[in-house]
PDB file of N, CA and C in Angstrom:
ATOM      1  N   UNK A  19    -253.822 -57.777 116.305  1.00 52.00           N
ATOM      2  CA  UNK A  19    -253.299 -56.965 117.385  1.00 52.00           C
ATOM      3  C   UNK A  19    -254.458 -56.332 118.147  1.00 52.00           C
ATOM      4  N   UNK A  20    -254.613 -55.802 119.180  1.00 62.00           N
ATOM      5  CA  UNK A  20    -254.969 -55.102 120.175  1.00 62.00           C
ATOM      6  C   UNK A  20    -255.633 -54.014 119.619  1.00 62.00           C
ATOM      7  N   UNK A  21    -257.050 -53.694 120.114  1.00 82.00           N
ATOM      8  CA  UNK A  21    -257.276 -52.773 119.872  1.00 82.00           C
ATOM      9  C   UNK A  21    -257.771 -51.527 120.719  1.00 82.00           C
ATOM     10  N   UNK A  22    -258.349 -49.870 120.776  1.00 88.00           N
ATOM     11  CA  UNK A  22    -258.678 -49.495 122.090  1.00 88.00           C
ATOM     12  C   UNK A  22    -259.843 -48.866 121.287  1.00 88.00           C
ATOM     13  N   UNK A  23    -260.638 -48.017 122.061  1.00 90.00           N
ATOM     14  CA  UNK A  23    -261.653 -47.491 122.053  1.00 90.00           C
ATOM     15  C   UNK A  23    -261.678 -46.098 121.764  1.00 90.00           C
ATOM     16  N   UNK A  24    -261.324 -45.395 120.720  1.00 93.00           N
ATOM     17  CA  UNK A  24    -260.899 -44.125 120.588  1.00 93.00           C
ATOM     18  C   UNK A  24    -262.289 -43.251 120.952  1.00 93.00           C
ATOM     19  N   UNK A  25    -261.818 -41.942 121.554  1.00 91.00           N
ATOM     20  CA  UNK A  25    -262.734 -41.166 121.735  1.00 91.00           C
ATOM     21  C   UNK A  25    -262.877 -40.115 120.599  1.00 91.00           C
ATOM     22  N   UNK A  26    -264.203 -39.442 120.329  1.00 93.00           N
ATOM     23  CA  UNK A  26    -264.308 -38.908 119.344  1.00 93.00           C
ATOM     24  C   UNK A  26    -263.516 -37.813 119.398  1.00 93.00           C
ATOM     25  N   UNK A  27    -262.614 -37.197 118.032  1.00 95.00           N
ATOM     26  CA  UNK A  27    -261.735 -36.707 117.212  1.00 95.00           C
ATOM     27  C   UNK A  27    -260.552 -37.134 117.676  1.00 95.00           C
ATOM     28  N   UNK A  28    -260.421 -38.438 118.807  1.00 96.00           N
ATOM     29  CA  UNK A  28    -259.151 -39.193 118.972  1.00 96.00           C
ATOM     30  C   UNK A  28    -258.878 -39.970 117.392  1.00 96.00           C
ATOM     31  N   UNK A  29    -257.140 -39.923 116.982  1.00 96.00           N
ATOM     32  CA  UNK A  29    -256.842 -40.547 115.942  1.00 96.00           C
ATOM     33  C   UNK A  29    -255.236 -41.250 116.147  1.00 96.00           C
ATOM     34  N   UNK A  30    -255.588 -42.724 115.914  1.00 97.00           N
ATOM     35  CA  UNK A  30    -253.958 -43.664 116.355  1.00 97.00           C
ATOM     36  C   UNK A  30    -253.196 -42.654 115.771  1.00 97.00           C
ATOM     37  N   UNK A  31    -251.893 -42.926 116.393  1.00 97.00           N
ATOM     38  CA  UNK A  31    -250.897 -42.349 115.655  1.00 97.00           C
ATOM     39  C   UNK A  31    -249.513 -43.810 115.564  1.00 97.00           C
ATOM     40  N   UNK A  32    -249.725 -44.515 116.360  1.00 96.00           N
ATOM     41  CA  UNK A  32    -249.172 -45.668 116.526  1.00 96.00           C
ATOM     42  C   UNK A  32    -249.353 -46.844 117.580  1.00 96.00           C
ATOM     43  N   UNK A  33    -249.500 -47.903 117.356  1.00 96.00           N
ATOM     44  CA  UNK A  33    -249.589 -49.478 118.221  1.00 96.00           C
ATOM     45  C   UNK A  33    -248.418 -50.110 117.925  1.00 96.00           C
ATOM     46  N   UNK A  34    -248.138 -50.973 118.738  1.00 95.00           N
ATOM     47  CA  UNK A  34    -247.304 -52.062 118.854  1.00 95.00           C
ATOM     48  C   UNK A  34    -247.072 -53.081 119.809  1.00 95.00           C
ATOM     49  N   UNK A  35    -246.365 -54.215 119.989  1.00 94.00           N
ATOM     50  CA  UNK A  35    -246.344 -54.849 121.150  1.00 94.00           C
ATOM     51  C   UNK A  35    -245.086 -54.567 122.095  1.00 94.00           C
ATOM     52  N   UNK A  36    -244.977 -54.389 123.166  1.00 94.00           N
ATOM     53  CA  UNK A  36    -243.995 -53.961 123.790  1.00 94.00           C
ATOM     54  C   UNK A  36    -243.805 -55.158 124.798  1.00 94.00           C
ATOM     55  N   UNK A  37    -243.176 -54.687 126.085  1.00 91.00           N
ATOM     56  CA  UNK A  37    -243.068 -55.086 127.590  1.00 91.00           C
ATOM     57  C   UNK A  37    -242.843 -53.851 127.917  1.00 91.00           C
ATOM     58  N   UNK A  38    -243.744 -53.578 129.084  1.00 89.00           N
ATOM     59  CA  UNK A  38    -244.122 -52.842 130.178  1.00 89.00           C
ATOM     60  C   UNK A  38    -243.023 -53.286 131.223  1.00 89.00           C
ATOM     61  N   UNK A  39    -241.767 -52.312 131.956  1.00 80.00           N
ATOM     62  CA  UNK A  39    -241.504 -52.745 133.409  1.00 80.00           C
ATOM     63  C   UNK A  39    -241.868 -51.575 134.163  1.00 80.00           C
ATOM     64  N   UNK A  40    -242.510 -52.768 135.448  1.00 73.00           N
ATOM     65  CA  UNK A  40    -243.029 -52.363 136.422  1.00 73.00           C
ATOM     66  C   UNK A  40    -242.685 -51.820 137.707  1.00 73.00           C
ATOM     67  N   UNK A  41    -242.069 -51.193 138.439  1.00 65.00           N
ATOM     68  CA  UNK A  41    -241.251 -51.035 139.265  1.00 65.00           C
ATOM     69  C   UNK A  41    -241.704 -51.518 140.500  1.00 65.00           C
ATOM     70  N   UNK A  42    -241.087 -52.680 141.093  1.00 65.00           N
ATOM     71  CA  UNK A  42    -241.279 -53.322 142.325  1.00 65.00           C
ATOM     72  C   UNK A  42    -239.832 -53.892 143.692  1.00 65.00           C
ATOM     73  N   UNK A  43    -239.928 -53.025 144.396  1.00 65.00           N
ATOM     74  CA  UNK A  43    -239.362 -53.302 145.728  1.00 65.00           C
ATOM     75  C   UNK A  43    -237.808 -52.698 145.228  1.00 65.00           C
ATOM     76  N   UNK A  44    -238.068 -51.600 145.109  1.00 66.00           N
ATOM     77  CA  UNK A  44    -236.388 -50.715 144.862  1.00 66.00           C
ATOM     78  C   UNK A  44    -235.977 -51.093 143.150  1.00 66.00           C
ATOM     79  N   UNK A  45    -235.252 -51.834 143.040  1.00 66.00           N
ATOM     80  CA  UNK A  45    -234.295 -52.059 141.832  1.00 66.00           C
ATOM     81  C   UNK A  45    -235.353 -53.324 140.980  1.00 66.00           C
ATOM     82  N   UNK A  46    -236.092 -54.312 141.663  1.00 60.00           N
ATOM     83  CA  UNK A  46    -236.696 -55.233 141.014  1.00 60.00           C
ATOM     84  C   UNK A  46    -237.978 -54.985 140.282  1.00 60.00           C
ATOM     85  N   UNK A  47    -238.439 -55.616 139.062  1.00 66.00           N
ATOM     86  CA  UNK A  47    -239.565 -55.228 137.963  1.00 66.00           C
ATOM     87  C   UNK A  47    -240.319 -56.303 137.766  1.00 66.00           C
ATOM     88  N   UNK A  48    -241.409 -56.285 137.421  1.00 75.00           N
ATOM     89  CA  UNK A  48    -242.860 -57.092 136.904  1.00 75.00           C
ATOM     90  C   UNK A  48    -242.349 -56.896 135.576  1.00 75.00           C
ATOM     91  N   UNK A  49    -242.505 -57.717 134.176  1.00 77.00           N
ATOM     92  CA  UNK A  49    -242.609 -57.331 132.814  1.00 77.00           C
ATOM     93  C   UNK A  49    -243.546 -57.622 132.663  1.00 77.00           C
ATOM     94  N   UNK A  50    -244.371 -56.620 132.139  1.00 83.00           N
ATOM     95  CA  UNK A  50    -245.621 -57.601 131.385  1.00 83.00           C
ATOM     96  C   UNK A  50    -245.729 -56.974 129.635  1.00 83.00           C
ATOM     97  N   UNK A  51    -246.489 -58.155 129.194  1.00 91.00           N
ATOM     98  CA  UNK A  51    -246.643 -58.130 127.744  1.00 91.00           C
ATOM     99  C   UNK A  51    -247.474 -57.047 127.333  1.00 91.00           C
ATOM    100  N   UNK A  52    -247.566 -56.672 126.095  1.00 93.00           N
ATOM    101  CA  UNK A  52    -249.102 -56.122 125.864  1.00 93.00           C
ATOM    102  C   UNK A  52    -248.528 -55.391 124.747  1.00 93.00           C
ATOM    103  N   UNK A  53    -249.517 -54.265 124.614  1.00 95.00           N
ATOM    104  CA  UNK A  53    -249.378 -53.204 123.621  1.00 95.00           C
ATOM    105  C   UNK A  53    -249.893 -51.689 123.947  1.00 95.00           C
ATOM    106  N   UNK A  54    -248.423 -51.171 123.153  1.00 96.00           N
ATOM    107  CA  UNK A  54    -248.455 -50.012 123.865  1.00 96.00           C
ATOM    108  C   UNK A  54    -249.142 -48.968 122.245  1.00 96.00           C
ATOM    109  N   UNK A  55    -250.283 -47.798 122.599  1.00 97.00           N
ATOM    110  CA  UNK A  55    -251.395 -47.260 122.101  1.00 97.00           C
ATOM    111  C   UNK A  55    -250.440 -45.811 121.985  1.00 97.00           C
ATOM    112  N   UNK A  56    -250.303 -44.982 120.953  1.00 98.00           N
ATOM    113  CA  UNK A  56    -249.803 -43.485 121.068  1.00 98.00           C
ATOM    114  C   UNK A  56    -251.259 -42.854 120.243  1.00 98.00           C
ATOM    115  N   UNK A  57    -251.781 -41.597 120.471  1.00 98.00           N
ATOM    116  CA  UNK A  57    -252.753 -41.440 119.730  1.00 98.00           C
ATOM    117  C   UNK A  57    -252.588 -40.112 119.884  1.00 98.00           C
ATOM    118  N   UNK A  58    -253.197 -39.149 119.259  1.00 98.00           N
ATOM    119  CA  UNK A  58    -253.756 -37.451 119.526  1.00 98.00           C
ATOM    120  C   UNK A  58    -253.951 -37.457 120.948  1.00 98.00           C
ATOM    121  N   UNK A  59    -254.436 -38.144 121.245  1.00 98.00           N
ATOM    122  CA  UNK A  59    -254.690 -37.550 122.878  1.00 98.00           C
ATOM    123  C   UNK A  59    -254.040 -37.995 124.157  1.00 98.00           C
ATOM    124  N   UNK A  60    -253.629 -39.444 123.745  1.00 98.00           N
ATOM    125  CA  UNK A  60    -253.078 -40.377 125.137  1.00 98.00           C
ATOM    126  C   UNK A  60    -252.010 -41.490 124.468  1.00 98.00           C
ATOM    127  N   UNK A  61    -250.905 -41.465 125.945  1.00 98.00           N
ATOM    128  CA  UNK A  61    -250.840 -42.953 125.629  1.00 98.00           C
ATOM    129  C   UNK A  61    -251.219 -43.943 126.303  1.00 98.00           C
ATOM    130  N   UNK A  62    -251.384 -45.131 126.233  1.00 96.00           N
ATOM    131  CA  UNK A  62    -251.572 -46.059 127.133  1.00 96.00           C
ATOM    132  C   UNK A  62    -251.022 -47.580 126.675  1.00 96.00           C
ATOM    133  N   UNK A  63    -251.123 -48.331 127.422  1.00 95.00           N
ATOM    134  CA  UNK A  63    -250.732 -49.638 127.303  1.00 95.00           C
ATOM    135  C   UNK A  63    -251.600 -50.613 127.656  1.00 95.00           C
ATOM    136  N   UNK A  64    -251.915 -51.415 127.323  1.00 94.00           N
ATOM    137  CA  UNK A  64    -252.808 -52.602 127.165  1.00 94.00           C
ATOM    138  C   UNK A  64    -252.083 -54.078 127.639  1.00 94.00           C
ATOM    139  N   UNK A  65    -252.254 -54.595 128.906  1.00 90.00           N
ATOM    140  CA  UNK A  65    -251.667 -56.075 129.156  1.00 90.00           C
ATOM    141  C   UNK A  65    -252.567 -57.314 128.224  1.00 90.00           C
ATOM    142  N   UNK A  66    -251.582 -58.254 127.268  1.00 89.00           N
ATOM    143  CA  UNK A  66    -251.822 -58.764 126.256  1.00 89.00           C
ATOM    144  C   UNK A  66    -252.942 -59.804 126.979  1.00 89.00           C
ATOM    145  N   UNK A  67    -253.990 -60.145 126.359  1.00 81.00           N
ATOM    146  CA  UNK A  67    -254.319 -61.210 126.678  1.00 81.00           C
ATOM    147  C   UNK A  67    -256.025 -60.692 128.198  1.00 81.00           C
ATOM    148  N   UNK A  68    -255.828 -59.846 128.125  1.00 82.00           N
ATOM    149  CA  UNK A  68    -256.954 -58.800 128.978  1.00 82.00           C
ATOM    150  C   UNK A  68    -257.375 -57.438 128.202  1.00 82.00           C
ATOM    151  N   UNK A  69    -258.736 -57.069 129.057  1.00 80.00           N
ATOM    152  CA  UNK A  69    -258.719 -55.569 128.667  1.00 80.00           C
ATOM    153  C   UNK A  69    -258.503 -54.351 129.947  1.00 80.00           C
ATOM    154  N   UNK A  70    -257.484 -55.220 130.839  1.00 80.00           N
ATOM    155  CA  UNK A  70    -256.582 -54.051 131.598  1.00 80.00           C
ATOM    156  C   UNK A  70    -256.010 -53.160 131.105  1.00 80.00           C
ATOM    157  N   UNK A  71    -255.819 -52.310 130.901  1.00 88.00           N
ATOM    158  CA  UNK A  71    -255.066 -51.027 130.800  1.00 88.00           C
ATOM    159  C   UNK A  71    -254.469 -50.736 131.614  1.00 88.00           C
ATOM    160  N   UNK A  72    -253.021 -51.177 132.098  1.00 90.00           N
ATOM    161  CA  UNK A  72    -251.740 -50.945 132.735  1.00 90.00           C
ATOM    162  C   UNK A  72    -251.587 -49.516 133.212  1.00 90.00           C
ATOM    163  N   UNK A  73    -251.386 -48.381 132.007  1.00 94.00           N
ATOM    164  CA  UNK A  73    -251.210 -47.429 132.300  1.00 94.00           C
ATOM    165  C   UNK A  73    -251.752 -46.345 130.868  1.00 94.00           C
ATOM    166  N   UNK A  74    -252.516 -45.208 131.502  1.00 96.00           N
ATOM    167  CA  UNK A  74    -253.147 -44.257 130.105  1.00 96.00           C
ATOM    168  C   UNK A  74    -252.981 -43.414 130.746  1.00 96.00           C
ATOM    169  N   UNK A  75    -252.159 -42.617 130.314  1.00 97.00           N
ATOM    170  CA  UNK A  75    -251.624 -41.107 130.268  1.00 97.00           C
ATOM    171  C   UNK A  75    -252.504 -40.037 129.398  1.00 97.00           C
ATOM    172  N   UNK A  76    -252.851 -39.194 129.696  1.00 98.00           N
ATOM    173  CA  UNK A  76    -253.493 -38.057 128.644  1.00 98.00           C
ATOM    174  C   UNK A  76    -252.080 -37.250 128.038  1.00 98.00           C
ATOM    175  N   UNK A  77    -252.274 -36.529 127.176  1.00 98.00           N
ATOM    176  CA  UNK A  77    -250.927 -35.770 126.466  1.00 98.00           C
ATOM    177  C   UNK A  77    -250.551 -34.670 127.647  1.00 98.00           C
ATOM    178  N   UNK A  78    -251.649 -33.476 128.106  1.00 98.00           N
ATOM    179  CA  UNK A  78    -251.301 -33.018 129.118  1.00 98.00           C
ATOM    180  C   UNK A  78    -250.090 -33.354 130.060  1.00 98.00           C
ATOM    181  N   UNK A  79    -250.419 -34.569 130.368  1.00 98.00           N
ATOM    182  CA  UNK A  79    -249.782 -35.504 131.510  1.00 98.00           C
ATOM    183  C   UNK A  79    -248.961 -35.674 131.690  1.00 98.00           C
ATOM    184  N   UNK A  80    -247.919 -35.525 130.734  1.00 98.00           N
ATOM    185  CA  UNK A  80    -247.169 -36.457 129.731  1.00 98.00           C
ATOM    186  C   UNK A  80    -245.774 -34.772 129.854  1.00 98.00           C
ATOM    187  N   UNK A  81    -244.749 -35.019 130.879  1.00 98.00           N
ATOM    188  CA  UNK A  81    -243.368 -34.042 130.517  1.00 98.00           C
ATOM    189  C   UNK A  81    -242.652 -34.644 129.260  1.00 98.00           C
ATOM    190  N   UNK A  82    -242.604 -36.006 129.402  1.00 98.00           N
ATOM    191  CA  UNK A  82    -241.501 -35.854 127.963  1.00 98.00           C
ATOM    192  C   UNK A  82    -240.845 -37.910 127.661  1.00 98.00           C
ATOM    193  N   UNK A  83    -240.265 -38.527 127.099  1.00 98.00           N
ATOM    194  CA  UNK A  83    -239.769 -39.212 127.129  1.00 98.00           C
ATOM    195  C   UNK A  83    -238.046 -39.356 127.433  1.00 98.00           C
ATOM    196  N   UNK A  84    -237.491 -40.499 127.799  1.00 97.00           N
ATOM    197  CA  UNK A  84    -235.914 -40.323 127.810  1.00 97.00           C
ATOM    198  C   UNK A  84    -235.707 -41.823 126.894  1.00 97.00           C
ATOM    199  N   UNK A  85    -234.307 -42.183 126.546  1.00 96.00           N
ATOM    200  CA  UNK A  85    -233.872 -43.651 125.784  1.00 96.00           C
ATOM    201  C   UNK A  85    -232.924 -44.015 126.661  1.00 96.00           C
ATOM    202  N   UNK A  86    -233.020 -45.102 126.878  1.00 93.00           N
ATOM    203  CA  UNK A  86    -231.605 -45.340 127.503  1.00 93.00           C
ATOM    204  C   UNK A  86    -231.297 -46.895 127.365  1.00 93.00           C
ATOM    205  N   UNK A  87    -230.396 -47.941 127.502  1.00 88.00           N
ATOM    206  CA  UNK A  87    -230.332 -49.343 127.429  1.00 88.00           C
ATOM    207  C   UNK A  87    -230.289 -50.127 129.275  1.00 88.00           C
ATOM    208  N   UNK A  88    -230.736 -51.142 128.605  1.00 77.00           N
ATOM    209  CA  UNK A  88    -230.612 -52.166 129.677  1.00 77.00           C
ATOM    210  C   UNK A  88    -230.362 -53.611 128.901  1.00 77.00           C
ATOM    211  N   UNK A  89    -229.060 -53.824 129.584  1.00 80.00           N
ATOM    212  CA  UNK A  89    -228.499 -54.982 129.074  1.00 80.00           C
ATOM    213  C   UNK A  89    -228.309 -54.502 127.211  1.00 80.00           C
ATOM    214  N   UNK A  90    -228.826 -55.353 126.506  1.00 83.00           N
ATOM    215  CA  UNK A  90    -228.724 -55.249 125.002  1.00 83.00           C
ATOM    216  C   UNK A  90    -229.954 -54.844 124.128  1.00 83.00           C
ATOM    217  N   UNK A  91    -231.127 -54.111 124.901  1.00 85.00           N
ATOM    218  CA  UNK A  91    -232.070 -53.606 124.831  1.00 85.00           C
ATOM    219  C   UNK A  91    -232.256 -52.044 125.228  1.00 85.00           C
ATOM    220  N   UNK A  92    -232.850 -51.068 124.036  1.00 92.00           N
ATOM    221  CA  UNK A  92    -233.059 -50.077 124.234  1.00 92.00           C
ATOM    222  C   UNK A  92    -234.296 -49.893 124.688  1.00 92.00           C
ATOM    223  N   UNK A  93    -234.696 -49.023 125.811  1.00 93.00           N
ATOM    224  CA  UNK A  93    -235.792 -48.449 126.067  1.00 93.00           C
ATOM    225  C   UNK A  93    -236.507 -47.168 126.658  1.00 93.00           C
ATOM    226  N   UNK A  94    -237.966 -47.323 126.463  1.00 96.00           N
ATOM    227  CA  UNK A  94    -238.049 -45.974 126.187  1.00 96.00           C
ATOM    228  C   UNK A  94    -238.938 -45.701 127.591  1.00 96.00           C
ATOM    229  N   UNK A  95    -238.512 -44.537 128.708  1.00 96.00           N
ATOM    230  CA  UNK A  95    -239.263 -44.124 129.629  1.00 96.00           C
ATOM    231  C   UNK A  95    -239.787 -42.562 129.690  1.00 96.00           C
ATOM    232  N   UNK A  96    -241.521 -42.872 129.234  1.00 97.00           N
ATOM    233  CA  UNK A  96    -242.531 -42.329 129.637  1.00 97.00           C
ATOM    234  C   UNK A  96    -242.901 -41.528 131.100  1.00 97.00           C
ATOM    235  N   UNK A  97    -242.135 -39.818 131.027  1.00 98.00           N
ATOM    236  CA  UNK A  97    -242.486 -38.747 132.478  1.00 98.00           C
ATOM    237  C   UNK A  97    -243.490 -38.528 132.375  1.00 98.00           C
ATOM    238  N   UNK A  98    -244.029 -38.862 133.308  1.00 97.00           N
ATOM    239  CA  UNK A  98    -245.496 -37.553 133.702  1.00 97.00           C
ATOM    240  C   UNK A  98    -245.324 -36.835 134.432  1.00 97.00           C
ATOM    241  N   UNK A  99    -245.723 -35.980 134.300  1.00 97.00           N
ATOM    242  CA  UNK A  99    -245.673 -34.734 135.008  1.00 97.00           C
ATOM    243  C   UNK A  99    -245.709 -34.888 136.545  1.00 97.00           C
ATOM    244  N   UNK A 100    -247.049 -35.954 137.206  1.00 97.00           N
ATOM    245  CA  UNK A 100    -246.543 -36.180 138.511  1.00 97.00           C
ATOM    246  C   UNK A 100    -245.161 -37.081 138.889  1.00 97.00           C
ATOM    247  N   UNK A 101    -244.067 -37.179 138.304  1.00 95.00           N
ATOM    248  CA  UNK A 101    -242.732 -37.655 138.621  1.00 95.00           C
ATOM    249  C   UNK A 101    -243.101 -39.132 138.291  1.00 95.00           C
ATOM    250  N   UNK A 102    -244.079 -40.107 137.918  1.00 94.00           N
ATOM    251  CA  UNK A 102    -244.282 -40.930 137.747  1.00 94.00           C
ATOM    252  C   UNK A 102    -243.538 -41.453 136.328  1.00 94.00           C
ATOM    253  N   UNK A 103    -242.681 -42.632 136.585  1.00 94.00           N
ATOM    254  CA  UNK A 103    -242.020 -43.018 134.908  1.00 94.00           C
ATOM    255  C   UNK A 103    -242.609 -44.636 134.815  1.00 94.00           C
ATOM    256  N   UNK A 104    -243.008 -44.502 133.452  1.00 94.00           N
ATOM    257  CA  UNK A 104    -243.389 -46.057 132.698  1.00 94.00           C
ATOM    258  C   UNK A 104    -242.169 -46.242 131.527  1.00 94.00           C
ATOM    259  N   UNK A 105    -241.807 -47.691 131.368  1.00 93.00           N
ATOM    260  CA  UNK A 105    -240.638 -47.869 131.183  1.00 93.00           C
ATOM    261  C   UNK A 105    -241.222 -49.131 130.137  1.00 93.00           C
ATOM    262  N   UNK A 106    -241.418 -48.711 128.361  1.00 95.00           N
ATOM    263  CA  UNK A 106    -241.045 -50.071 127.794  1.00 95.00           C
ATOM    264  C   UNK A 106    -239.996 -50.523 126.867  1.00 95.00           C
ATOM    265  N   UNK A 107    -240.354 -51.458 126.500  1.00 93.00           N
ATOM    266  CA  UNK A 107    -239.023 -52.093 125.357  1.00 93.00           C
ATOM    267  C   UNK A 107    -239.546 -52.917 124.816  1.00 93.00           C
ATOM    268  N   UNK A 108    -239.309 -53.260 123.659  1.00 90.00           N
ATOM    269  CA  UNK A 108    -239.366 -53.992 122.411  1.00 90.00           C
ATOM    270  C   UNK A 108    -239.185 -53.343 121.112  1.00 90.00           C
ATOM    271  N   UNK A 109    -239.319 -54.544 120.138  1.00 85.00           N
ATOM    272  CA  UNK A 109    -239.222 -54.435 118.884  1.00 85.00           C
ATOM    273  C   UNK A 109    -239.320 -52.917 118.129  1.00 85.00           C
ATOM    274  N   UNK A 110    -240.511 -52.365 118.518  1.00 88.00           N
ATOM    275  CA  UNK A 110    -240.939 -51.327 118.111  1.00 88.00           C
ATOM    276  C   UNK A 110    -240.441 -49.787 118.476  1.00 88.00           C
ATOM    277  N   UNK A 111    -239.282 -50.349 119.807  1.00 93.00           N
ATOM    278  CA  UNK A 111    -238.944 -49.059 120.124  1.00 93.00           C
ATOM    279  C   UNK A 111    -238.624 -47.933 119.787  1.00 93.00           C
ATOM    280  N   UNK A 112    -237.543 -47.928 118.697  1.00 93.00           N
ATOM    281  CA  UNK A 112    -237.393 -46.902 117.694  1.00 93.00           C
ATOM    282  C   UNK A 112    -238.594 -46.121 117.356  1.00 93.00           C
ATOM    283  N   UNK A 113    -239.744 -46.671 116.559  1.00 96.00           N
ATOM    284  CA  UNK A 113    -241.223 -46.178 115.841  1.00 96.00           C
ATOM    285  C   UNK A 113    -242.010 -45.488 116.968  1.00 96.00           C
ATOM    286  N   UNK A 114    -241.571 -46.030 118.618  1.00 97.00           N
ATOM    287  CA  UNK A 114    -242.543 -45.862 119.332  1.00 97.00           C
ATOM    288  C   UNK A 114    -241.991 -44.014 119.163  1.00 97.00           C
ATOM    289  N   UNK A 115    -240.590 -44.262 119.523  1.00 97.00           N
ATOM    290  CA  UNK A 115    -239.891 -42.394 119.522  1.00 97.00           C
ATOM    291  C   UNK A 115    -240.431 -41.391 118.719  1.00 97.00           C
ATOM    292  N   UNK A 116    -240.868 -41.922 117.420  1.00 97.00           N
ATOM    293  CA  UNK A 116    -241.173 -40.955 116.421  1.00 97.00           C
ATOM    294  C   UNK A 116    -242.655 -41.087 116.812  1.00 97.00           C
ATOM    295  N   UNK A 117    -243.683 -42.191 116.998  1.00 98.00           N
ATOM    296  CA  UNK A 117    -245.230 -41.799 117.405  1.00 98.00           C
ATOM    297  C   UNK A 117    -245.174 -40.972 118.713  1.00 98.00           C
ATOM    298  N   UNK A 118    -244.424 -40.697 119.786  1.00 98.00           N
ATOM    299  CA  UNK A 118    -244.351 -40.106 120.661  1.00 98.00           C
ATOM    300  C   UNK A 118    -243.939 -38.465 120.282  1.00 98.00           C
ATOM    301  N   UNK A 119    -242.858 -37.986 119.456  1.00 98.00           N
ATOM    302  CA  UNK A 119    -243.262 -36.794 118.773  1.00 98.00           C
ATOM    303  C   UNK A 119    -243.909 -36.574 117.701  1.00 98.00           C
ATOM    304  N   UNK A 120    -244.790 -37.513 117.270  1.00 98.00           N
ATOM    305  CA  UNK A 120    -245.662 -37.082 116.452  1.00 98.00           C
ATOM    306  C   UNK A 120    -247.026 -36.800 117.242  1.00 98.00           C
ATOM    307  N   UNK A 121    -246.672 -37.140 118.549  1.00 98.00           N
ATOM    308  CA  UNK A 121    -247.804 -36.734 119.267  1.00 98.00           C
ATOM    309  C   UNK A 121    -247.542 -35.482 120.318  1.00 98.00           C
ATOM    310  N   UNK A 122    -246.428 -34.984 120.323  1.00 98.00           N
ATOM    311  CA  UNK A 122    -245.993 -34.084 120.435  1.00 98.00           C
ATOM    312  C   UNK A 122    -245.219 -33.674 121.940  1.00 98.00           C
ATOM    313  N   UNK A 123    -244.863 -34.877 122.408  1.00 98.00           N
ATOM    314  CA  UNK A 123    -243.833 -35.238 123.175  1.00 98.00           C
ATOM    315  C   UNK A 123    -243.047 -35.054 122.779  1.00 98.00           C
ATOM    316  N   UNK A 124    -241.868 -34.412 123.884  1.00 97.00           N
ATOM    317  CA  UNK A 124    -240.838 -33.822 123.815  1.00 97.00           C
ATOM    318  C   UNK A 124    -239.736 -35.284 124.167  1.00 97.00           C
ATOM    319  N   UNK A 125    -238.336 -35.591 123.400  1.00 97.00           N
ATOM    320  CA  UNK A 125    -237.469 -35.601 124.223  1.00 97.00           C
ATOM    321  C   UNK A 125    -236.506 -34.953 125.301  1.00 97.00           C
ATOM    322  N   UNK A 126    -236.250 -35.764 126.080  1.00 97.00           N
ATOM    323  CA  UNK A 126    -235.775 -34.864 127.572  1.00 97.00           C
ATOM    324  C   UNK A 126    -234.563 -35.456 127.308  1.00 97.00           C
ATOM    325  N   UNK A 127    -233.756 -34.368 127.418  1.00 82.00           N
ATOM    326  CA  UNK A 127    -232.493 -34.788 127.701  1.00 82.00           C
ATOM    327  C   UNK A 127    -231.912 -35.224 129.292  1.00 82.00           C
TER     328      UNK A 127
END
């Protein structure tokens, strides 16, 4: 799996592989692959197969998460504080909820 570059007294708190959607032209999305990083300090996401970094949030940054489904898939969207939402799904979604308050993200109702 994927790895990132932790900064010093940064410590994982969870990885996994997700899909990233992207928001393009109103209602339509980009998916891309990769893996999404929760740590002490940030999250970010990693497109599989590069060392792009899609999107890295600092915790600051970061108002809260929401769950919601699409189609037969649950997923999980990432607020930042500037009104900006990142939106993934996969396998891991559940684990991602609990590395997200273990990093001390709030759920938003």
């Amino acid at each position: 799996m994927a790895e990132i570059k932790l900064e010093t007294g940064e410590t994982l708190i969870g990885q996994g592989m997700m899909a990233y959607w992207e928001p393009v032209l109103g209602n339509a999305c980009d998916v891309w692959r990769g893996t999404i990083f929760v740590t002490n300090q940030r999250v970010c996401f990693r497109i599989s197969m590069t060392i792009h970094m899609e999107f890295e949030l600092k915790l600051p940054k970061i108002k809260g998460f929401t769950v919601g489904r699409h189609l037969f898939f649950t997923k999980v969207t990432i607020h930042s504080r500037m009104g900006e939402k990142f939106t993934v799904t996969g396998f891991p979604v559940k684990r991602l909820q609990g590395w997200l308050r273990q990093a001390g993200i709030e759920k938003l109702e």
